[in-house]
Short mmCIF file of C-alpha atoms (C1' of nucleotides) in Angstrom, two decimals:
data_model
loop_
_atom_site.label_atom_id
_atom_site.label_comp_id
_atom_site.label_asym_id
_atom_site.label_seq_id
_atom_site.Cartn_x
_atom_site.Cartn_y
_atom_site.Cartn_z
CA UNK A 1 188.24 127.08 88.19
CA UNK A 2 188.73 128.46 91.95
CA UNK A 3 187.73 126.68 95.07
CA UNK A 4 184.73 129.37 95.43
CA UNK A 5 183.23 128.58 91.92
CA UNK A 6 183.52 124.75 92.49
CA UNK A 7 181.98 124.76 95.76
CA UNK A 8 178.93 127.00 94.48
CA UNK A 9 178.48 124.47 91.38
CA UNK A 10 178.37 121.14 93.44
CA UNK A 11 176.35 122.45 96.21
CA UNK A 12 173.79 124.66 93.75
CA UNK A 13 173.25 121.31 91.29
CA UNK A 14 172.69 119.28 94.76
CA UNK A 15 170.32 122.00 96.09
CA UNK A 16 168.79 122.15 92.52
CA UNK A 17 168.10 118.30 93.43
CA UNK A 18 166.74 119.06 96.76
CA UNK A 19 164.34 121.82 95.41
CA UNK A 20 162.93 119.08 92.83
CA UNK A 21 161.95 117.05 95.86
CA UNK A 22 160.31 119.92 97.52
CA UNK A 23 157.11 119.74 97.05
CA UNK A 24 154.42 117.58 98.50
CA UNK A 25 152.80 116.36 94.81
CA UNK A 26 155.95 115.75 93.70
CA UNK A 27 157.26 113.48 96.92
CA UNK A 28 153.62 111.55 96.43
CA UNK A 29 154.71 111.06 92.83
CA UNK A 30 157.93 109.31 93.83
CA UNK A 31 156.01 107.42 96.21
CA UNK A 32 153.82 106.25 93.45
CA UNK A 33 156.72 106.02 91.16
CA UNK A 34 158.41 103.82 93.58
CA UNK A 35 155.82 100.82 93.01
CA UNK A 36 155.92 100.66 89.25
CA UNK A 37 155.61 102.83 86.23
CA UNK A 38 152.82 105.25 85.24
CA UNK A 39 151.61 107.65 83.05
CA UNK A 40 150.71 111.14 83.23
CA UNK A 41 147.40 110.26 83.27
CA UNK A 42 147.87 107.47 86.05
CA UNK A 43 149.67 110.06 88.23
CA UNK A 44 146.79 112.78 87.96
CA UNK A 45 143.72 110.54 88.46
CA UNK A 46 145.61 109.33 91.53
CA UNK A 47 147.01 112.91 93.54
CA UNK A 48 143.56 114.38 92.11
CA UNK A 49 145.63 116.74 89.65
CA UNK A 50 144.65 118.38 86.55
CA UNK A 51 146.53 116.72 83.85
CA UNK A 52 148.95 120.21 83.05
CA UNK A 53 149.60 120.38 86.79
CA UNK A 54 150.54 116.39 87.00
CA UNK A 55 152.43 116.98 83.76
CA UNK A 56 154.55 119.93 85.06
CA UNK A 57 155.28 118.57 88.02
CA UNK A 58 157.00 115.27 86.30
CA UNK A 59 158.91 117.78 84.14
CA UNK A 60 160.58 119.20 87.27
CA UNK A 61 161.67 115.89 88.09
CA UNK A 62 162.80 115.20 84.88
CA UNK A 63 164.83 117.81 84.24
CA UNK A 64 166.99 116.76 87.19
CA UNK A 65 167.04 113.63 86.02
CA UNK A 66 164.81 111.92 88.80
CA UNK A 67 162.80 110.00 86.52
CA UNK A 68 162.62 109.28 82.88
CA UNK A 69 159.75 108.54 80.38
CA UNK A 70 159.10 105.80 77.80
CA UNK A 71 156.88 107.09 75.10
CA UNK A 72 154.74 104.22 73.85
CA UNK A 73 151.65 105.08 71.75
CA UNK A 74 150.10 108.00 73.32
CA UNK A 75 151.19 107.04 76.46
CA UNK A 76 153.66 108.59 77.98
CA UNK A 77 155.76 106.17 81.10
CA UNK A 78 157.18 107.80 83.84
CA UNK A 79 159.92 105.49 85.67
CA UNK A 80 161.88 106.29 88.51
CA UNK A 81 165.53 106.87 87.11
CA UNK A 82 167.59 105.15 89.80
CA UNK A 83 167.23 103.04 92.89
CA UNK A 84 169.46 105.83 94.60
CA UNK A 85 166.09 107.91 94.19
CA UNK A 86 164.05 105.54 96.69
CA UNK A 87 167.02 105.75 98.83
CA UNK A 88 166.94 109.72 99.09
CA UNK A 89 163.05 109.66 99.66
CA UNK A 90 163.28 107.05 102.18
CA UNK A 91 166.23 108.45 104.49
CA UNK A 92 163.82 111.71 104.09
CA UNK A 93 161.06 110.11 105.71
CA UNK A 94 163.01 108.56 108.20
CA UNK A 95 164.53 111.95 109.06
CA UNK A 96 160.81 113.06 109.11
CA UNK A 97 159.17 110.67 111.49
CA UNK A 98 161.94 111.08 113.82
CA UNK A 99 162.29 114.90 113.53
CA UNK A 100 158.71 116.25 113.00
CA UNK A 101 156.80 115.68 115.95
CA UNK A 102 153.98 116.89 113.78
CA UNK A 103 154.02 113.84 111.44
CA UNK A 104 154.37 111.34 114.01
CA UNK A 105 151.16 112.47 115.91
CA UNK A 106 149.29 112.71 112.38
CA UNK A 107 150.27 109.24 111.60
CA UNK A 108 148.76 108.04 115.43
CA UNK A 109 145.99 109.69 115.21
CA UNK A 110 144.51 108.32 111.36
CA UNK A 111 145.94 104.94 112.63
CA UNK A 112 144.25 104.65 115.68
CA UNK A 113 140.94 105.97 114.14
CA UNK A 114 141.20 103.23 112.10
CA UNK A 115 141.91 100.81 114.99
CA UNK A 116 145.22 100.35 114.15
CA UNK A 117 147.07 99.83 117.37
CA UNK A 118 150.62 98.35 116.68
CA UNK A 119 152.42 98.04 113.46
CA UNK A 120 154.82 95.21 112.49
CA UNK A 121 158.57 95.94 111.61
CA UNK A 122 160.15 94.03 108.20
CA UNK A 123 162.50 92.63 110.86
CA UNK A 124 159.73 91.01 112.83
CA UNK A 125 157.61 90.02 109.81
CA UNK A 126 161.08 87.80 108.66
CA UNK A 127 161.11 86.01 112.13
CA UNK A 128 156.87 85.46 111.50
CA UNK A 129 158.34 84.21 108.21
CA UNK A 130 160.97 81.58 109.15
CA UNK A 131 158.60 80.27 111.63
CA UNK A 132 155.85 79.73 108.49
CA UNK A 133 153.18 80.97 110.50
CA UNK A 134 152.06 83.87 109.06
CA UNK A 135 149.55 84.20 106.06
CA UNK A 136 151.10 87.92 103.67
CA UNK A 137 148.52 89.97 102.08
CA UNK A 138 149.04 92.56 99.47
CA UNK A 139 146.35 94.88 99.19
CA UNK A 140 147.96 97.51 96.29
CA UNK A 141 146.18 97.38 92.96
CA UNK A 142 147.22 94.35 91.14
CA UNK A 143 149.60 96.12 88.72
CA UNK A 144 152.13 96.85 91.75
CA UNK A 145 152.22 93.52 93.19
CA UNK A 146 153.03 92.32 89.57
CA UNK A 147 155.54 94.75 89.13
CA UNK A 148 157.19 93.22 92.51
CA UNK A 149 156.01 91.76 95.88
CA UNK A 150 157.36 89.73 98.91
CA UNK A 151 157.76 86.27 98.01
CA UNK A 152 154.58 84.09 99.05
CA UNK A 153 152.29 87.09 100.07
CA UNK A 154 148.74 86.89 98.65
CA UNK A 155 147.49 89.95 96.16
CA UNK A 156 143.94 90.73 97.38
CA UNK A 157 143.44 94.73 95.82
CA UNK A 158 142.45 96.47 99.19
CA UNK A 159 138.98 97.48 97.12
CA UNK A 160 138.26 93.80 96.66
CA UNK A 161 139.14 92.74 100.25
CA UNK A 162 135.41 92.94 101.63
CA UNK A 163 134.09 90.22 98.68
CA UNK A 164 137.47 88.22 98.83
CA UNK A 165 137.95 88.40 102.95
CA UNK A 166 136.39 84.64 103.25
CA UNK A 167 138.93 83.19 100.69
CA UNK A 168 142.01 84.10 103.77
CA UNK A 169 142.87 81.10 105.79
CA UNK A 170 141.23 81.32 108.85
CA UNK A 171 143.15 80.89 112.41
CA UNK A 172 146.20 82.01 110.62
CA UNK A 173 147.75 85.68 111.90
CA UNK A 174 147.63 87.80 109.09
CA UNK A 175 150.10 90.64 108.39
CA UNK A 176 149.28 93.19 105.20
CA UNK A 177 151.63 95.51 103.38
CA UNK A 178 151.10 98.38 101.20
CA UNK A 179 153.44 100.99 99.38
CA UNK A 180 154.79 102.30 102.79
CA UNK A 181 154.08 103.82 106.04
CA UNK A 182 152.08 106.42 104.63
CA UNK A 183 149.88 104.29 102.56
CA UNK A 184 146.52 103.69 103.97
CA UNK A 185 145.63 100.66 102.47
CA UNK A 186 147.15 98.66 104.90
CA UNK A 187 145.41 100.50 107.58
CA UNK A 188 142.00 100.25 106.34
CA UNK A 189 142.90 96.48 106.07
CA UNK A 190 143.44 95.82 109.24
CA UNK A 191 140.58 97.58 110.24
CA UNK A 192 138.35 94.89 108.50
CA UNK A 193 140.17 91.78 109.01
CA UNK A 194 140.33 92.49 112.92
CA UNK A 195 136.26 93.59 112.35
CA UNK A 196 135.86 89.82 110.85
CA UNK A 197 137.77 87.45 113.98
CA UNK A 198 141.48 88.29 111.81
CA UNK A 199 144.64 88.71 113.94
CA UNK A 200 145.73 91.30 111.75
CA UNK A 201 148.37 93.28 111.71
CA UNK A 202 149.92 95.77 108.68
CA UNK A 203 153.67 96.02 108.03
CA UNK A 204 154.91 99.62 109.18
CA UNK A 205 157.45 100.02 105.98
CA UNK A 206 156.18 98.75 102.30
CA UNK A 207 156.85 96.83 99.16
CA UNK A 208 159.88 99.50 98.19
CA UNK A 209 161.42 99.29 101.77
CA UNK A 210 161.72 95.45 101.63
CA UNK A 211 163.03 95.78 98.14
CA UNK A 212 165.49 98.23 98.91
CA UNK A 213 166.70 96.14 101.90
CA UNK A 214 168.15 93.76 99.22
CA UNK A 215 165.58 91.16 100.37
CA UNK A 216 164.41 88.42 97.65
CA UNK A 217 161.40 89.39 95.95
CA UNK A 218 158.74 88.23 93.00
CA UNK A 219 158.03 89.92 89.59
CA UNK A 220 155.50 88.62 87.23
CA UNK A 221 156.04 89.61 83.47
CA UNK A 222 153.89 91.68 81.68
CA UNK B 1 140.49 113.09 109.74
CA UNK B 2 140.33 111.22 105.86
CA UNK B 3 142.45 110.03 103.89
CA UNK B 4 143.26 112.92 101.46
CA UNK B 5 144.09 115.60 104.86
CA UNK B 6 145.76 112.83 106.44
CA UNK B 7 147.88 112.43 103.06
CA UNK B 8 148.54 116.18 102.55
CA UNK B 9 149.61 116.85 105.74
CA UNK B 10 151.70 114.39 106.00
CA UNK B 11 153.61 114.91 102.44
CA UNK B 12 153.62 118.44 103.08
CA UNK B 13 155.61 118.14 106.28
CA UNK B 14 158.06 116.12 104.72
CA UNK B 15 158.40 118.86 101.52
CA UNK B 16 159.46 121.34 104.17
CA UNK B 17 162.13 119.12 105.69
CA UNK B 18 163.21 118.58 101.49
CA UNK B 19 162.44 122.56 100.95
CA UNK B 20 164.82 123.75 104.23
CA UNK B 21 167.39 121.49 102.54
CA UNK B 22 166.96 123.08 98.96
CA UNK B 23 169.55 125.41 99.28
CA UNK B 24 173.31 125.74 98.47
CA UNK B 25 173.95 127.60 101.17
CA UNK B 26 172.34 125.40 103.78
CA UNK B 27 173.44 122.35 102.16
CA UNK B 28 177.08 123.60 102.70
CA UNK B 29 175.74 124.88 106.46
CA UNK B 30 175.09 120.76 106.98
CA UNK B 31 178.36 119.78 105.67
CA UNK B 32 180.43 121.85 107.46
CA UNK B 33 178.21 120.91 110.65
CA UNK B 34 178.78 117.38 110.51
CA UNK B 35 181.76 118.35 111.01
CA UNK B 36 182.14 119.84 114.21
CA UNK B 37 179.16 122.50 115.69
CA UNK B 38 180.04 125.97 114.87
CA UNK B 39 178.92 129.94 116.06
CA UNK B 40 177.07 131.87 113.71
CA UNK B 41 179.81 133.94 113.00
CA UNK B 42 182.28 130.82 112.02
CA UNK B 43 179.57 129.96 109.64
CA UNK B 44 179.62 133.28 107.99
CA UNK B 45 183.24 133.75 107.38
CA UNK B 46 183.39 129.93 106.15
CA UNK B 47 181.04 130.46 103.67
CA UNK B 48 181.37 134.47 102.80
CA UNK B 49 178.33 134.88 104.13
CA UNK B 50 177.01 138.23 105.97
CA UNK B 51 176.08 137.21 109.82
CA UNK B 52 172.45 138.38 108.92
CA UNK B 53 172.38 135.76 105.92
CA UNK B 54 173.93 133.19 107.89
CA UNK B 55 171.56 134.03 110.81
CA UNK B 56 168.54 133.54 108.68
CA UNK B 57 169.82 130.06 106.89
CA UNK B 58 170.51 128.74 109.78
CA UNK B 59 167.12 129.63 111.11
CA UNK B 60 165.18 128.15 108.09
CA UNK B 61 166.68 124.71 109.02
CA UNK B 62 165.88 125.01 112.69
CA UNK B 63 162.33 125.60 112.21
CA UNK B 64 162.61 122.04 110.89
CA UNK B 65 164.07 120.69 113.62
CA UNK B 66 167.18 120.28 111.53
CA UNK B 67 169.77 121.93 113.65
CA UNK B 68 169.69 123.54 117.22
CA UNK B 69 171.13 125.83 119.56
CA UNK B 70 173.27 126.37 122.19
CA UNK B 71 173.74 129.34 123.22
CA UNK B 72 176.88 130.42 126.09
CA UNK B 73 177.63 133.60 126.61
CA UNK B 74 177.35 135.67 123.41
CA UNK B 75 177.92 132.79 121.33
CA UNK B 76 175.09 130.37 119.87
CA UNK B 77 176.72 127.34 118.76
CA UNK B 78 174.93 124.88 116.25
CA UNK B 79 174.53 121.33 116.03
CA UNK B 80 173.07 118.95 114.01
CA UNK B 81 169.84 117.67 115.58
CA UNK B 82 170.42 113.67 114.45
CA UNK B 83 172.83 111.69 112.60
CA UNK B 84 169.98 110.76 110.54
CA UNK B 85 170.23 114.52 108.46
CA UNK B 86 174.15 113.32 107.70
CA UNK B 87 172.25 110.28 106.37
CA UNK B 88 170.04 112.25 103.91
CA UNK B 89 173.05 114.67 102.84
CA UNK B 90 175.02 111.26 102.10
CA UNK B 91 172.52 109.65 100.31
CA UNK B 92 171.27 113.01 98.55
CA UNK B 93 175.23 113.29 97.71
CA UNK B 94 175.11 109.74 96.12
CA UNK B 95 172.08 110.57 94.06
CA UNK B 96 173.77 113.87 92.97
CA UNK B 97 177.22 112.28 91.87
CA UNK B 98 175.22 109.16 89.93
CA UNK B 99 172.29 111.72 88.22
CA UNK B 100 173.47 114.82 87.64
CA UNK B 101 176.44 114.67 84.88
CA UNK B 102 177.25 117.91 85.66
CA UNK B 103 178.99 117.06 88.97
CA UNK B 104 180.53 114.53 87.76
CA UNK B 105 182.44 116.94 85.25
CA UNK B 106 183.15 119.51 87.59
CA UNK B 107 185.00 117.17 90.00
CA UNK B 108 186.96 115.70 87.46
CA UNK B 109 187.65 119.23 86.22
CA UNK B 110 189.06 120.29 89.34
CA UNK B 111 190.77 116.68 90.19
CA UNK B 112 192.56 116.75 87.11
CA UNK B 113 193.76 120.78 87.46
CA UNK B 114 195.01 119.44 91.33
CA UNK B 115 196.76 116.59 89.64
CA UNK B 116 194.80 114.25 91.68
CA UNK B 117 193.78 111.88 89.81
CA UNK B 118 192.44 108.92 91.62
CA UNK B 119 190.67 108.64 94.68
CA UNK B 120 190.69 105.70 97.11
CA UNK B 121 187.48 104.39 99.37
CA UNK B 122 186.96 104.12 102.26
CA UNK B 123 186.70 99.99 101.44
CA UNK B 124 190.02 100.42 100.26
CA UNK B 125 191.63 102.35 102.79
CA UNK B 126 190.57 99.50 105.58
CA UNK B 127 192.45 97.07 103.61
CA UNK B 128 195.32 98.81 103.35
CA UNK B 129 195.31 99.77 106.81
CA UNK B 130 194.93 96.18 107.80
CA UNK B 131 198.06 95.90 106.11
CA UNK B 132 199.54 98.46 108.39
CA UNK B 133 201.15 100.32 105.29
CA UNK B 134 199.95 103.28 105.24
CA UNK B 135 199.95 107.10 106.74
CA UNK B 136 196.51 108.08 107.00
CA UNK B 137 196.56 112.36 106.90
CA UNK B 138 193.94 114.41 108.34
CA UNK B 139 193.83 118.11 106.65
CA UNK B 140 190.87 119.64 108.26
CA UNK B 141 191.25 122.55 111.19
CA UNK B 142 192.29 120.66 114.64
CA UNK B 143 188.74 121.48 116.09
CA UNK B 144 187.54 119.55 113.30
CA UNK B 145 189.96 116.45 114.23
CA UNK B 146 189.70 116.76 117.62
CA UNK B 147 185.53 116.05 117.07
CA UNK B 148 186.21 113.22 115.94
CA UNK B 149 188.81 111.57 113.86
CA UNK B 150 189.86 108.10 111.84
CA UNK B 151 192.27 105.65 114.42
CA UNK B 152 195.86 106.74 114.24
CA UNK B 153 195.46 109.55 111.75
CA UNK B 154 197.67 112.26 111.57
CA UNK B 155 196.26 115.70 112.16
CA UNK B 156 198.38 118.61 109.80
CA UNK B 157 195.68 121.24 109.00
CA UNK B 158 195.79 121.87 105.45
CA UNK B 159 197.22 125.63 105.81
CA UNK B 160 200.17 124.05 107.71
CA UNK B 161 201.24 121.30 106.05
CA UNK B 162 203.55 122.72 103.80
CA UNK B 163 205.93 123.77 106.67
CA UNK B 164 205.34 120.59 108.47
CA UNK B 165 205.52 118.16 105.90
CA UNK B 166 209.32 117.57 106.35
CA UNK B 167 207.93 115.76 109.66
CA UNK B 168 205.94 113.17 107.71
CA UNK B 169 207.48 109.52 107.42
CA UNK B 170 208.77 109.62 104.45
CA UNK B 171 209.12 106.00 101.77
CA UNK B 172 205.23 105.36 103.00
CA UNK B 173 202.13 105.57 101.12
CA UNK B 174 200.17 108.79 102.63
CA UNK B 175 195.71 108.81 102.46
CA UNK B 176 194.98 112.02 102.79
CA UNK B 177 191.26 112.90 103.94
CA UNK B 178 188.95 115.67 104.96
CA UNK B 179 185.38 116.89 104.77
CA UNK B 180 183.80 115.08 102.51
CA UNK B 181 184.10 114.46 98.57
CA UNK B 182 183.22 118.29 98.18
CA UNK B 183 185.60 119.32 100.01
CA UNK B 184 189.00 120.54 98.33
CA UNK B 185 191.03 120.67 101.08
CA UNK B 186 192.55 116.77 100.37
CA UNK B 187 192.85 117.72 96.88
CA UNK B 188 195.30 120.28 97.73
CA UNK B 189 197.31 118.31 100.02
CA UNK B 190 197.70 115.32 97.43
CA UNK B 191 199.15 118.08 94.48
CA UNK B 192 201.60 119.30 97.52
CA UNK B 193 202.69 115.72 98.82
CA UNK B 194 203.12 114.77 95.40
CA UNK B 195 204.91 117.56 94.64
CA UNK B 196 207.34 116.38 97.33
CA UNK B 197 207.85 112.92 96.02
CA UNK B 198 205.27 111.37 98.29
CA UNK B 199 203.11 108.39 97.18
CA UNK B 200 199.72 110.42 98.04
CA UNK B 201 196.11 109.80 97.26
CA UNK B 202 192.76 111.23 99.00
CA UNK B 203 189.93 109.33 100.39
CA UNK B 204 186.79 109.63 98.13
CA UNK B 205 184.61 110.29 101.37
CA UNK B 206 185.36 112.06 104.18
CA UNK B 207 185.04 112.17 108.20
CA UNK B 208 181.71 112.13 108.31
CA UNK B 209 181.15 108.91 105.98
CA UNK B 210 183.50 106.82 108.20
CA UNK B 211 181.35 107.69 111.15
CA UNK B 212 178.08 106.96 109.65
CA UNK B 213 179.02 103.70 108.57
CA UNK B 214 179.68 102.55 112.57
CA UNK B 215 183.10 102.57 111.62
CA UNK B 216 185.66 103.14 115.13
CA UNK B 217 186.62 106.92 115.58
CA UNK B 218 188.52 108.29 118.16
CA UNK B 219 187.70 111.79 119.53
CA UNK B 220 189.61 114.49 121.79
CA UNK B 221 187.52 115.97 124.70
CA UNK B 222 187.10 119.73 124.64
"C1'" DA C 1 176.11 152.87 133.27
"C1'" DA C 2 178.13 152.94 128.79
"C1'" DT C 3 180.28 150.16 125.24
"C1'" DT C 4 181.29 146.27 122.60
"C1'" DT C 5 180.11 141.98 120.47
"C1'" DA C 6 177.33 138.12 118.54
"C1'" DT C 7 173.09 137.35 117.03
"C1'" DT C 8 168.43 138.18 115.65
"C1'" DC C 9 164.61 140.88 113.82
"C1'" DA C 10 161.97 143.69 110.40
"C1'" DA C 11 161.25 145.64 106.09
"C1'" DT C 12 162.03 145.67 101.29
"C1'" DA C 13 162.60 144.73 96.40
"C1'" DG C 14 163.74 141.31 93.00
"C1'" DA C 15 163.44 136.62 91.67
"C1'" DT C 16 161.23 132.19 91.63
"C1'" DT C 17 157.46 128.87 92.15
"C1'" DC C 18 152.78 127.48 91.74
"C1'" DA C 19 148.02 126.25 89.89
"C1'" DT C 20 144.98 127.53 86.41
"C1'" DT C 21 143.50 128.46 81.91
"C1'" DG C 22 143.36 127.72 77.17
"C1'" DA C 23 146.01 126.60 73.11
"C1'" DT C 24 149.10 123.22 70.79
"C1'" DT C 25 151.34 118.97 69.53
"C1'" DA C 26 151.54 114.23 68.19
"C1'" DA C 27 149.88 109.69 67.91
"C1'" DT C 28 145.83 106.88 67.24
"C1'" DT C 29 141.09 105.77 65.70
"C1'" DG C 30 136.94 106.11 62.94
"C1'" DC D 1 141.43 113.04 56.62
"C1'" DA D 2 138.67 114.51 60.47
"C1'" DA D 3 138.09 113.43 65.32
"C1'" DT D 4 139.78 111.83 69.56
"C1'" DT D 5 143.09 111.29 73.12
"C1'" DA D 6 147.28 111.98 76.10
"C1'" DA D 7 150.47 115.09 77.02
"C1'" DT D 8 152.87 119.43 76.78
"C1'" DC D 9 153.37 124.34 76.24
"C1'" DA D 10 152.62 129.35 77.18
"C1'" DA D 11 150.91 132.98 79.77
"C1'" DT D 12 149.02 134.75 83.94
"C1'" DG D 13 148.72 136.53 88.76
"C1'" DA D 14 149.21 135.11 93.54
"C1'" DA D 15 152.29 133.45 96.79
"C1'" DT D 16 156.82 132.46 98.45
"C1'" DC D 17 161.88 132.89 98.81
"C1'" DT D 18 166.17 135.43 99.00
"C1'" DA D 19 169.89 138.88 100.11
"C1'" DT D 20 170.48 143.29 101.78
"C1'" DT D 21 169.99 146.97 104.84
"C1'" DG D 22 169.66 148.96 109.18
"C1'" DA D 23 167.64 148.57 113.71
"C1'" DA D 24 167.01 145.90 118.00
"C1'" DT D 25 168.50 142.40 121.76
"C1'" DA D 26 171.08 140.59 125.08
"C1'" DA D 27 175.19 139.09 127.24
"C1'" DA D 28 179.90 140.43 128.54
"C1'" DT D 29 183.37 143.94 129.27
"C1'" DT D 30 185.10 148.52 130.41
#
DNA sequence: AATTTATTCAATAGATTCATTGATTAATTG
DNA sequence: CAATTAATCAATGAATCTATTGAATAAATT
């Protein structure tokens, strides 16, 4: 094999990689993927995707080995194939919030219609931590925080917050996570704690970011 | 703005910055970049491409805010906008060389036809140069080295080594690096030192890697 | 002012990607 | 064993991407 031929082999599989992450369902899929399993089903109901779509998306993804599936039943599981894949979609968005001025002022603008005027960084949250004064709240659906969540935060489902909001320690500063900085959850959460006397605050990065910052973490079995 | 816009515009954003980077071509535009900028024209001979092709690459990725311009007198020289798109390369690399079997095989493939058959880390080369045993070889074209360079590394571009490699020290172990795991250029100086009775391996990574992990580099001003 | 040089632009045809539709498969349930 | 369910497959046309060609800029040189 020549130089020429090598180089156009490497570079056209890593492109062929790139391409599978080209698309905006298919990033939202990772981002779901990146919280715990799901099935075809899962994914569809979720991006608001007809089943075939949702279905041929994942095969694009599969057939460059970004994720894998577990049939069970019916069911079919889509997992993320490697850690290395959060890693890839992560540096992407980093690349994105710093290079597309376009995302940054989208971003602003839901957050501060939501009243969400300052974010908290995993660095500062650990400092809120050591000093034990600082009450963690969850608010993905219950399934993600089993599949893995910061050690000691509470899992209030942001859909149940309104019903469970007088359960929260009161006087306490309050700091809530989601899947990441695109997630609203968090944002819609601190828009009614603060509404009921909360110092709230969400947690710009999410449950993958901590994770993939090698930080200790909780699973509960299935 | 709700939820779903906010979502879609913000995914789709960051699908363009994954599309611009979904080509062999431009993928091989980045690495050579992160190198040292470059004229449109140095890109086109590097890679075989016609100016107009190279031209038009090069414009996908600034559009993204990937790259930009310089332009002085009839040249326009190109940089990479942020060491964070070196990040997403690297870590897209990573991903490749774990996922994709195919790379795997056609590295190995070539290795083994260069004779080179084991690679040393960057990990590795520190301790070895804390030992102070070692020649550390740098293959690329001077412009290259003098952008920046590992401490104390020689600089014998690849096309001239075989004339200067009588000038080497000879009874020490030689590291021989260059662009990047990709690039072929160490390969080919590790089958010629060997060739010569030298004690030669390559570095895995390349230039670039060494930088982005905060290691010390020296540069030459232009 | 005319020429050369590096780069970009514009137009085009061929290839690829995408969402939708309806049919098909394969495992479970009644 | 028929019906149901989750997922995939196949086919389509619209949209997008790519390399090539030749023309157009714009700066430097003759």
């Amino acid at each position: 094999m020549e130089k020429k031929e090598f180089k156009a082999r490497v570079f056209g599989e890593l492109a062929g990689l790139a391409k599978a992450l080209a698309h905006p369902f298919r990033l939202q899929i990772i981002d779901l993927l990146a919280q715990s399993s799901r099935t075809v089903e899962e994914i569809a109901t979720q991006l608001s995707l007809s089943m075939a779509n949702a279905s041929q998306h994942l095969q694009v993804l599969k057939a460059v080995n970004l994720v894998h599936v577990l049939k069970e039943g019916h069911y079919a599981h889509y997992h993320l194939a490697d850690d290395k894949v959060v890693a890839v979609w992560q540096s992407l968005r980093e690349l994105g919030m710093e290079r597309l001025a376009e995302i940054e002022r989208t971003l602003n603008d839901f957050r501060s219609q939501k009243h969400v005027f300052q974010a908290v960084t995993i660095d500062e949250l650990l400092l809120k931590m050591e000093q034990d004064n600082v009450v963690i709240l969850d608010v993905r659906p219950e399934k993600e925080y089993r599949a893995g969540h910061i050690p000691r935060a509470l899992s209030i489902p942001i859909d149940q917050l309104l019903e469970r909001i007088v359960g929260l320690p009161s006087g306490r500063e309050v700091v809530v996570y989601c899947r990441g900085p695109f997630c609203v959850y968090a944002d819609e959460a601190v828009d009614l704690l603060q509404n009921q006397g909360f110092a709230a605050s969400r947690l710009e990065e999410g449950f993958p970011d901590w994770k993939s910052r090698q930080l200790p973490f909780h699973a509960l079995s299935d």
